Coordinates of C-alpha atoms in Angstrom, one line a residue:
M1 CA 32.4 1.9 -2.9
D2 CA 29.9 4.5 -4.1
T3 CA 27.2 5.7 -1.7
F4 CA 24.4 4.4 -3.9
T5 CA 26.1 1.0 -4.1
T6 CA 26.3 0.7 -0.3
T7 CA 22.7 1.8 0.0
W8 CA 21.5 -0.9 -2.3
K9 CA 23.7 -3.6 -0.6
D10 CA 22.1 -2.5 2.8
V11 CA 18.6 -2.7 1.3
L12 CA 19.2 -6.2 -0.1
T13 CA 20.5 -7.4 3.3
E14 CA 17.2 -6.2 4.8
I15 CA 15.0 -7.6 2.2
E16 CA 16.9 -11.1 2.4
L17 CA 15.7 -11.2 5.9
E18 CA 12.2 -10.5 5.2
L19 CA 11.7 -12.8 2.0
S20 CA 11.8 -16.5 1.6
R21 CA 15.1 -17.6 -0.1
P22 CA 13.3 -18.7 -3.3
N23 CA 11.8 -15.3 -3.6
F24 CA 15.0 -13.5 -2.9
N25 CA 17.1 -15.6 -5.3
T26 CA 14.6 -15.3 -8.0
W27 CA 13.9 -11.4 -8.1
F28 CA 16.9 -9.8 -6.0
K29 CA 20.0 -11.8 -6.2
K30 CA 21.2 -10.7 -9.7
T31 CA 20.3 -6.9 -9.2
F32 CA 22.8 -4.2 -8.4
A33 CA 22.8 -0.4 -8.0
L34 CA 23.6 1.2 -11.3
K35 CA 23.6 5.1 -10.3
K36 CA 21.8 7.8 -8.7
E37 CA 21.0 10.9 -10.6
G38 CA 19.2 13.6 -8.7
S39 CA 16.1 12.1 -6.9
T40 CA 16.0 9.0 -8.9
F41 CA 17.7 5.6 -8.1
F42 CA 18.7 3.2 -10.9
I43 CA 18.8 -0.5 -10.4
A44 CA 20.1 -3.0 -12.9
V45 CA 18.0 -6.1 -13.4
P46 CA 18.7 -9.1 -15.6
N47 CA 15.7 -9.3 -17.8
E48 CA 12.2 -7.6 -18.8
F49 CA 10.4 -10.2 -16.6
N50 CA 12.5 -9.5 -13.5
K51 CA 11.9 -5.7 -14.0
E52 CA 8.2 -6.0 -14.4
W53 CA 7.9 -8.2 -11.2
L54 CA 10.0 -5.7 -9.2
Y55 CA 8.0 -2.8 -10.4
T56 CA 4.4 -4.4 -9.9
K57 CA 5.0 -6.4 -6.6
F58 CA 7.9 -4.9 -4.8
N59 CA 8.4 -1.2 -6.1
T60 CA 6.8 0.3 -2.9
M61 CA 8.8 -1.7 -0.5
I62 CA 12.0 -1.1 -2.3
L63 CA 11.4 2.7 -2.4
E64 CA 10.6 3.0 1.2
K65 CA 13.7 1.1 2.3
I66 CA 16.0 3.2 -0.1
Q67 CA 14.3 6.3 1.4
K68 CA 15.2 5.3 4.9
R69 CA 18.8 5.5 4.0
D70 CA 18.4 8.4 1.5
P71 CA 15.5 10.7 1.8
S72 CA 16.2 12.4 -1.3
I73 CA 15.0 9.6 -3.4
T74 CA 11.7 9.8 -4.9
T75 CA 11.7 7.5 -7.8
V76 CA 13.2 4.0 -8.4
N77 CA 14.0 2.9 -12.1
Y78 CA 14.6 -0.5 -13.3
I79 CA 17.1 -0.9 -16.1
V80 CA 17.7 -4.3 -18.0
T81 CA 21.4 -4.7 -18.5
K82 CA 23.8 -7.3 -19.8
E83 CA 25.8 -7.1 -16.7
A84 CA 22.9 -8.1 -14.3
A85 CA 22.0 -10.8 -16.8
D86 CA 25.5 -12.2 -16.4
D87 CA 25.4 -11.7 -12.8
Q88 CA 28.3 -9.3 -12.9
A89 CA 28.2 -6.1 -10.5
T90 CA 29.9 -3.8 -13.0
K91 CA 29.0 -0.2 -13.9
T92 CA 29.2 -0.6 -17.7
T93 CA 25.5 -0.5 -18.9
S94 CA 24.3 -2.3 -21.9
T95 CA 20.7 -1.2 -21.8
K96 CA 18.2 -3.3 -23.6
T97 CA 15.0 -1.3 -22.8
T98 CA 14.1 2.0 -21.2
S99 CA 13.1 2.2 -17.6
T100 CA 9.7 1.0 -16.6
N101 CA 9.2 4.1 -14.3
S102 CA 10.3 6.7 -16.8
S103 CA 6.9 8.3 -16.6
L104 CA 6.7 8.5 -12.9
P105 CA 8.1 12.0 -12.5
L106 CA 5.4 13.3 -14.9
E107 CA 2.7 11.3 -12.9
T108 CA 3.8 13.0 -9.7
I109 CA 3.5 16.6 -11.4
N110 CA 0.0 15.6 -12.5
V111 CA -1.2 14.5 -9.2
N112 CA -3.9 16.7 -7.6
K113 CA -2.5 17.4 -4.0
S114 CA -6.0 17.8 -2.5
N115 CA -7.5 14.4 -3.7
N116 CA -4.3 12.5 -4.7
L117 CA -5.9 11.7 -8.1
N118 CA -3.6 11.7 -11.1
E119 CA -5.3 14.1 -13.7
R120 CA -3.9 12.0 -16.7
Y121 CA -6.3 9.3 -15.9
S122 CA -9.4 10.1 -17.7
F123 CA -12.1 8.3 -19.8
N124 CA -10.8 10.2 -23.0
S125 CA -7.9 7.7 -23.2
F126 CA -9.8 4.7 -21.6
V127 CA -10.6 1.9 -23.9
V128 CA -13.8 -0.1 -23.3
G129 CA -14.0 -3.7 -24.6
P130 CA -15.5 -7.0 -23.5
F131 CA -12.7 -7.5 -21.0
N132 CA -13.8 -4.5 -18.9
E133 CA -17.2 -3.2 -20.1
L134 CA -19.0 -4.3 -16.8
A135 CA -16.6 -2.5 -14.6
Y136 CA -16.8 0.5 -16.9
S137 CA -20.6 0.5 -16.8
A138 CA -20.6 0.2 -13.1
A139 CA -18.2 3.2 -12.9
Q140 CA -20.4 5.2 -15.1
A141 CA -23.4 4.4 -12.8
I142 CA -21.6 5.6 -9.8
I143 CA -20.7 8.8 -11.5
K144 CA -24.3 9.5 -12.3
K145 CA -25.4 8.5 -8.9
P146 CA -22.8 7.9 -6.1
G147 CA -23.8 5.2 -3.8
V148 CA -25.9 3.1 -6.3
Y149 CA -23.1 0.4 -6.0
N150 CA -21.6 0.5 -2.6
P151 CA -18.9 -0.5 -2.3
L152 CA -17.8 -1.0 -6.0
F153 CA -14.9 -3.7 -6.0
I154 CA -13.0 -4.2 -9.1
Y155 CA -10.5 -7.0 -9.4
G156 CA -8.2 -8.5 -12.0
S157 CA -4.6 -9.2 -12.8
T158 CA -1.8 -6.6 -12.7
G159 CA -1.6 -4.2 -15.7
L160 CA -5.2 -4.5 -16.9
G161 CA -6.1 -0.8 -16.3
K162 CA -7.8 -0.9 -12.8
T163 CA -6.0 2.0 -11.4
H164 CA -6.9 3.9 -14.7
L165 CA -10.5 3.1 -14.3
I166 CA -10.9 3.9 -10.6
Q167 CA -8.9 7.2 -10.8
A168 CA -10.8 8.3 -13.9
T169 CA -14.0 7.7 -12.0
G170 CA -12.8 9.8 -9.1
N171 CA -11.9 12.6 -11.6
K172 CA -15.2 12.5 -13.3
I173 CA -17.0 12.6 -10.0
A174 CA -14.9 15.6 -9.0
Q175 CA -16.0 17.3 -12.3
H176 CA -19.6 16.7 -11.9
N177 CA -19.7 18.0 -8.3
D178 CA -16.8 20.1 -7.0
K179 CA -18.3 20.0 -3.5
N180 CA -17.6 16.3 -3.1
T181 CA -14.5 15.5 -1.1
I182 CA -12.8 12.8 -2.9
F183 CA -9.6 11.0 -1.9
Y184 CA -7.6 8.4 -3.7
T185 CA -5.1 6.2 -1.9
S186 CA -3.3 2.8 -2.0
S187 CA -3.5 0.1 0.8
E188 CA 0.2 0.7 1.2
K189 CA -0.1 4.4 1.8
F190 CA -3.1 3.9 4.0
S191 CA -1.0 1.5 6.1
Q192 CA 1.9 4.0 6.2
D193 CA -0.4 6.8 7.4
Y194 CA -1.9 4.5 10.0
V195 CA 1.5 3.5 11.3
N196 CA 2.8 7.2 11.4
A197 CA -0.4 8.2 13.2
L198 CA 0.2 5.6 16.0
K199 CA 3.9 6.7 16.3
N200 CA 3.1 10.4 16.5
N201 CA 0.1 9.8 18.8
K202 CA -2.3 11.3 16.0
I203 CA -4.7 8.5 15.5
V204 CA -7.8 10.7 16.1
A205 CA -6.4 12.9 13.3
F206 CA -5.9 9.9 11.1
K207 CA -9.5 8.7 11.8
N208 CA -11.1 12.0 11.2
K209 CA -9.3 12.5 7.9
Y210 CA -10.5 9.2 6.3
R211 CA -13.9 9.3 7.8
G212 CA -14.6 12.7 6.3
Y213 CA -14.5 11.9 2.5
D214 CA -17.7 11.7 0.3
V215 CA -15.7 9.4 -1.9
L216 CA -12.9 7.0 -0.9
I217 CA -11.1 5.0 -3.6
M218 CA -8.5 2.5 -2.3
D219 CA -6.1 0.6 -4.6
D220 CA -4.6 -2.9 -4.1
I221 CA -6.7 -4.1 -1.2
Q222 CA -4.9 -7.5 -1.3
F223 CA -2.0 -6.1 0.7
F224 CA -4.3 -6.0 3.8
S225 CA -3.8 -9.7 3.8
G226 CA -3.0 -11.0 7.3
K227 CA -2.6 -7.4 8.8
E228 CA -5.3 -7.6 11.6
K229 CA -5.0 -4.2 13.1
L230 CA -5.2 -2.6 9.7
Q231 CA -8.2 -4.7 8.7
E232 CA -9.9 -3.6 11.9
E233 CA -9.2 -0.1 11.1
L234 CA -10.6 -0.5 7.7
F235 CA -13.6 -2.3 8.9
H236 CA -14.7 0.5 11.2
L237 CA -13.9 3.2 8.5
F238 CA -16.0 1.2 6.0
N239 CA -19.0 1.0 8.4
I240 CA -18.9 4.8 9.1
L241 CA -18.7 5.7 5.6
Y242 CA -21.3 3.2 4.4
D243 CA -23.7 4.4 7.0
K244 CA -23.3 7.9 6.0
G245 CA -24.2 6.9 2.3
K246 CA -20.6 7.9 1.1
Q247 CA -19.2 6.2 -2.0
I248 CA -16.4 3.5 -1.6
I249 CA -14.4 2.1 -4.3
F250 CA -11.8 -0.7 -3.9
S251 CA -9.5 -2.5 -6.4
S252 CA -7.7 -5.8 -6.0
D253 CA -5.6 -8.4 -8.0
K254 CA -8.2 -11.1 -6.9
H255 CA -11.8 -11.7 -5.8
P256 CA -12.1 -10.8 -2.0
N257 CA -13.1 -14.6 -1.4
Y258 CA -9.6 -15.5 -2.7
I259 CA -7.6 -13.0 -0.6
I260 CA -5.8 -15.2 1.9
G261 CA -5.8 -13.8 5.6
L262 CA -8.8 -11.4 4.9
E263 CA -11.3 -11.3 7.6
D264 CA -14.7 -12.8 6.7
R265 CA -16.6 -9.7 8.1
L266 CA -14.6 -7.4 5.4
R267 CA -15.4 -10.1 2.7
S268 CA -19.1 -9.7 3.7
R269 CA -18.9 -5.9 3.5
F270 CA -17.2 -6.0 0.1
S271 CA -20.1 -8.4 -1.2
A272 CA -22.7 -5.8 -0.1
G273 CA -22.2 -3.9 -3.2
M274 CA -20.9 -4.9 -6.8
I275 CA -18.0 -7.0 -7.4
V276 CA -16.8 -7.0 -11.1
D277 CA -13.7 -8.4 -12.7
V278 CA -11.4 -7.2 -15.4
T279 CA -9.6 -9.7 -17.8
K280 CA -7.1 -9.7 -20.5
P281 CA -8.2 -7.8 -23.5
D282 CA -9.2 -9.8 -26.5
Y283 CA -7.9 -9.1 -30.1
E284 CA -10.4 -6.3 -31.0
S285 CA -9.6 -4.6 -27.6
R286 CA -5.9 -5.0 -27.9
A287 CA -6.1 -3.3 -31.5
A288 CA -8.2 -0.5 -30.0
L289 CA -5.8 0.0 -27.1
L290 CA -2.8 0.0 -29.4
K291 CA -4.4 2.7 -31.7
T292 CA -5.5 4.8 -28.7
K293 CA -2.0 4.6 -27.0
A294 CA -0.2 5.2 -30.1
T295 CA -2.2 8.4 -30.9
Q296 CA -1.8 9.6 -27.2
H297 CA 2.0 9.1 -27.4
H298 CA 2.3 10.3 -31.0
T299 CA 3.8 6.9 -32.1
P300 CA 3.4 6.5 -35.8
I301 CA 2.4 2.8 -36.7
S302 CA 0.6 1.4 -39.6
D303 CA -2.7 -0.6 -39.5
E304 CA -0.5 -3.5 -40.6
V305 CA 1.7 -3.3 -37.3
V306 CA -1.4 -2.8 -35.3
D307 CA -3.0 -6.0 -36.6
F308 CA 0.2 -7.9 -36.1
L309 CA 0.8 -6.8 -32.6
A310 CA -2.8 -7.4 -31.6
G311 CA -2.8 -10.8 -33.0
N312 CA 0.5 -11.8 -31.4
L313 CA 0.6 -10.1 -28.1
E314 CA -1.7 -11.6 -25.5
G315 CA -0.4 -9.8 -22.5
N316 CA -1.7 -7.1 -20.3
I317 CA -2.3 -3.4 -21.0
R318 CA 1.0 -2.4 -19.6
E319 CA 3.0 -4.9 -21.6
L320 CA 1.3 -3.5 -24.8
E321 CA 2.3 0.0 -23.7
G322 CA 5.9 -1.3 -23.2
I323 CA 6.1 -2.4 -26.7
L324 CA 4.7 0.8 -28.1
N325 CA 7.4 2.7 -25.9
A326 CA 10.1 0.4 -27.5
I327 CA 8.7 1.1 -31.1
N328 CA 8.6 4.9 -30.3
I329 CA 12.3 4.8 -29.3
Q330 CA 13.4 3.0 -32.2
T331 CA 11.2 5.4 -34.6
D332 CA 12.9 8.4 -32.9
L333 CA 16.3 6.9 -33.3
R334 CA 15.8 6.0 -37.0
N335 CA 13.8 9.1 -37.8
R336 CA 11.2 7.1 -39.7
K337 CA 8.3 4.6 -39.3
L338 CA 9.3 1.1 -38.6
S339 CA 8.5 -1.6 -41.1
I340 CA 6.6 -4.6 -40.1
Q341 CA 9.8 -6.8 -40.3
E342 CA 11.5 -4.3 -37.9
V343 CA 8.5 -4.5 -35.6
K344 CA 8.6 -8.3 -35.6
S345 CA 12.3 -8.2 -34.7
L346 CA 11.6 -6.0 -31.9
I347 CA 9.0 -8.2 -30.5
K348 CA 11.2 -11.3 -30.8
N349 CA 13.8 -9.5 -28.6
N350 CA 11.5 -8.1 -26.1
I351 CA 8.5 -10.5 -25.5
K352 CA 8.9 -13.7 -23.7
P353 CA 7.6 -16.4 -26.1
K354 CA 4.9 -18.7 -25.2
K355 CA 6.2 -21.7 -23.5
H356 CA 5.5 -25.3 -24.5
L357 CA 7.2 -27.1 -21.8
A358 CA 8.0 -30.8 -21.4
L359 CA 7.3 -32.3 -18.1
E360 CA 11.0 -32.4 -17.3
E361 CA 11.4 -28.8 -18.0
I362 CA 8.7 -27.9 -15.7
I363 CA 10.2 -29.9 -12.9
K364 CA 13.6 -28.3 -13.5
I365 CA 12.1 -24.8 -13.4
I366 CA 10.2 -25.4 -10.1
A367 CA 13.2 -27.2 -8.5
G368 CA 15.3 -24.4 -9.7
F369 CA 13.0 -21.8 -8.0
Y370 CA 13.6 -23.6 -4.7
S371 CA 17.3 -24.0 -5.3
L372 CA 16.9 -27.9 -5.3
D373 CA 18.6 -30.4 -7.7
P374 CA 15.8 -31.5 -10.0
E375 CA 16.9 -35.1 -9.6
K376 CA 16.0 -35.0 -6.0
V377 CA 12.3 -34.6 -7.0
Y378 CA 12.3 -38.2 -8.3
E379 CA 13.9 -39.7 -5.3
K380 CA 12.2 -41.9 -2.8
T381 CA 12.9 -39.7 0.3
R382 CA 11.1 -38.2 3.2
K383 CA 13.3 -35.2 3.6
K384 CA 11.0 -32.2 4.5
E385 CA 12.5 -29.7 2.0
I386 CA 12.4 -32.3 -0.9
V387 CA 8.8 -33.5 -0.1
Y388 CA 7.6 -29.8 -0.1
V389 CA 9.1 -29.1 -3.5
R390 CA 7.6 -32.5 -4.8
Q391 CA 4.2 -31.6 -3.6
I392 CA 4.3 -28.2 -5.3
V393 CA 5.5 -29.9 -8.7
M394 CA 2.5 -32.4 -8.5
Y395 CA 0.1 -29.5 -7.7
I396 CA 1.2 -27.5 -10.5
L397 CA 1.3 -30.3 -12.9
R398 CA -2.4 -31.1 -12.2
E399 CA -3.8 -27.8 -11.6
Y400 CA -2.2 -25.8 -14.6
F401 CA -1.3 -28.6 -17.1
S402 CA -4.3 -31.0 -16.6
I403 CA -2.0 -34.0 -16.4
S404 CA -3.8 -36.9 -14.9
Y405 CA -2.8 -38.4 -11.3
P406 CA -1.6 -41.6 -12.6
A407 CA 0.5 -40.0 -15.3
I408 CA 2.2 -37.5 -12.7
G409 CA 2.9 -40.5 -10.3
K410 CA 4.5 -42.5 -13.1
E411 CA 6.6 -39.7 -14.2
I412 CA 7.8 -38.7 -10.8
G413 CA 9.5 -41.8 -9.5
G414 CA 6.7 -44.3 -10.5
R415 CA 4.6 -43.3 -7.5
D416 CA 0.9 -44.3 -6.8
H417 CA -1.7 -41.9 -8.1
T418 CA -3.1 -41.8 -4.5
T419 CA 0.2 -40.1 -3.4
V420 CA -0.4 -37.6 -6.0
I421 CA -3.9 -36.8 -4.9
H422 CA -2.7 -36.5 -1.4
S423 CA 0.0 -34.1 -2.4
Y424 CA -2.5 -32.1 -4.5
D425 CA -5.0 -31.8 -1.7
K426 CA -2.3 -30.9 0.8
V427 CA -1.2 -27.9 -1.3
V428 CA -4.8 -26.8 -1.9
Q429 CA -5.4 -26.9 1.9
N430 CA -2.3 -25.0 2.8
L431 CA -3.0 -22.4 0.3
K432 CA -6.0 -21.3 2.3
D433 CA -4.1 -19.9 5.2
D434 CA -0.4 -19.7 3.9
P435 CA 0.3 -16.3 2.1
N436 CA 3.9 -17.2 1.6
L437 CA 2.9 -20.4 -0.3
Q438 CA 0.2 -18.7 -2.4
Q439 CA 2.9 -16.0 -3.4
E440 CA 5.4 -18.7 -4.4
I441 CA 2.6 -20.2 -6.6
E442 CA 1.8 -16.9 -8.2
Q443 CA 5.4 -16.5 -9.0
L444 CA 5.8 -19.9 -10.4
Q445 CA 2.7 -19.4 -12.5
A446 CA 4.3 -16.2 -13.9
I447 CA 7.6 -17.9 -14.5
L448 CA 6.0 -20.9 -16.2
D449 CA 3.5 -18.7 -18.1
V450 CA 0.3 -20.4 -17.0

């Protein structure tokens, strides 16, 4: 057995112990180690959706666990293969797309070692539209007068350009005043630095480092959820920087009021400044994004193709970039600009279609996520594992498909509508203090495309 195969098997064993069974089965069970080239570790995944989820939700964790076993690895790439889709651990690759992380080595080269900002994130390539104009305006105000909104808290779903915006803001502040000490970090890196400082008895140096910046930019604050010691450290760091009038910028995938396991005192601090959201781009913004990215990456596409893509793709910015990458690859292979029909075919093969699901299909998908026979959802049983899934089904049908309580009860074993209301309210209540349940609901939302 190859060393990289053994490494990945060991990593999977460790991950399986840390995640719930539905989580592991959905995102990791059909993956396998593909190869190792230099400092890059390649993992085979069954589809684009699986690749995107691993990259956005688990990439940092995966890289850290691989590096524990092989310190030479600096990058993880996810490749969609037929073998992974068929759940066959073979080495013959039938690659459907290029790697999500293919640009990571370039990003690393562009990172300024003193402030950790990526120099390729600038406002020259940042498209402003109704979906992000308030966040953009707040960032511009901070550039002109740091501290005017303190902290600035930007939130929104994955792939909407939050990291681009906050790093471009840091780069611009640095250009305006090179005397400002600026530092960008993610919550995972902050956590890692904190743990290492504790292990090496360097906690004073850690505190002095982070408390000495004029501008602190921290990405993905939601990962502090439930981590009491880290939240306490962040709370004291925030107070010291705030009292000194230093600028603080945060990003998150959700509003601070909806981050489960976040202390109220931190929510209060975050609310002291400006909280702004970034939403999915509208048609005009998607068209502008496509044109900007196409020019940036020298991808030749016609106005007709831009119009078609903007009208038919409603995903996030990262998904739009993924389609442009696919077009760029096909253009290079054919040595000519793609026709509109060829682009349509490419989208058909690479973009998950909008789902119009029947109620039975929804129940089947949710039950499958929990490795439960869908028929058991309808049964009149009080077995804990079945009741749990049934309540999730009722909650999702009500919350995301707006089906009436009586209709849900009728469809699921002829139950009374009060039973459905009770199930819905129970899930709502549990979501307030159960991060695992929240993660499961988020993943089901993604799978059901709601």
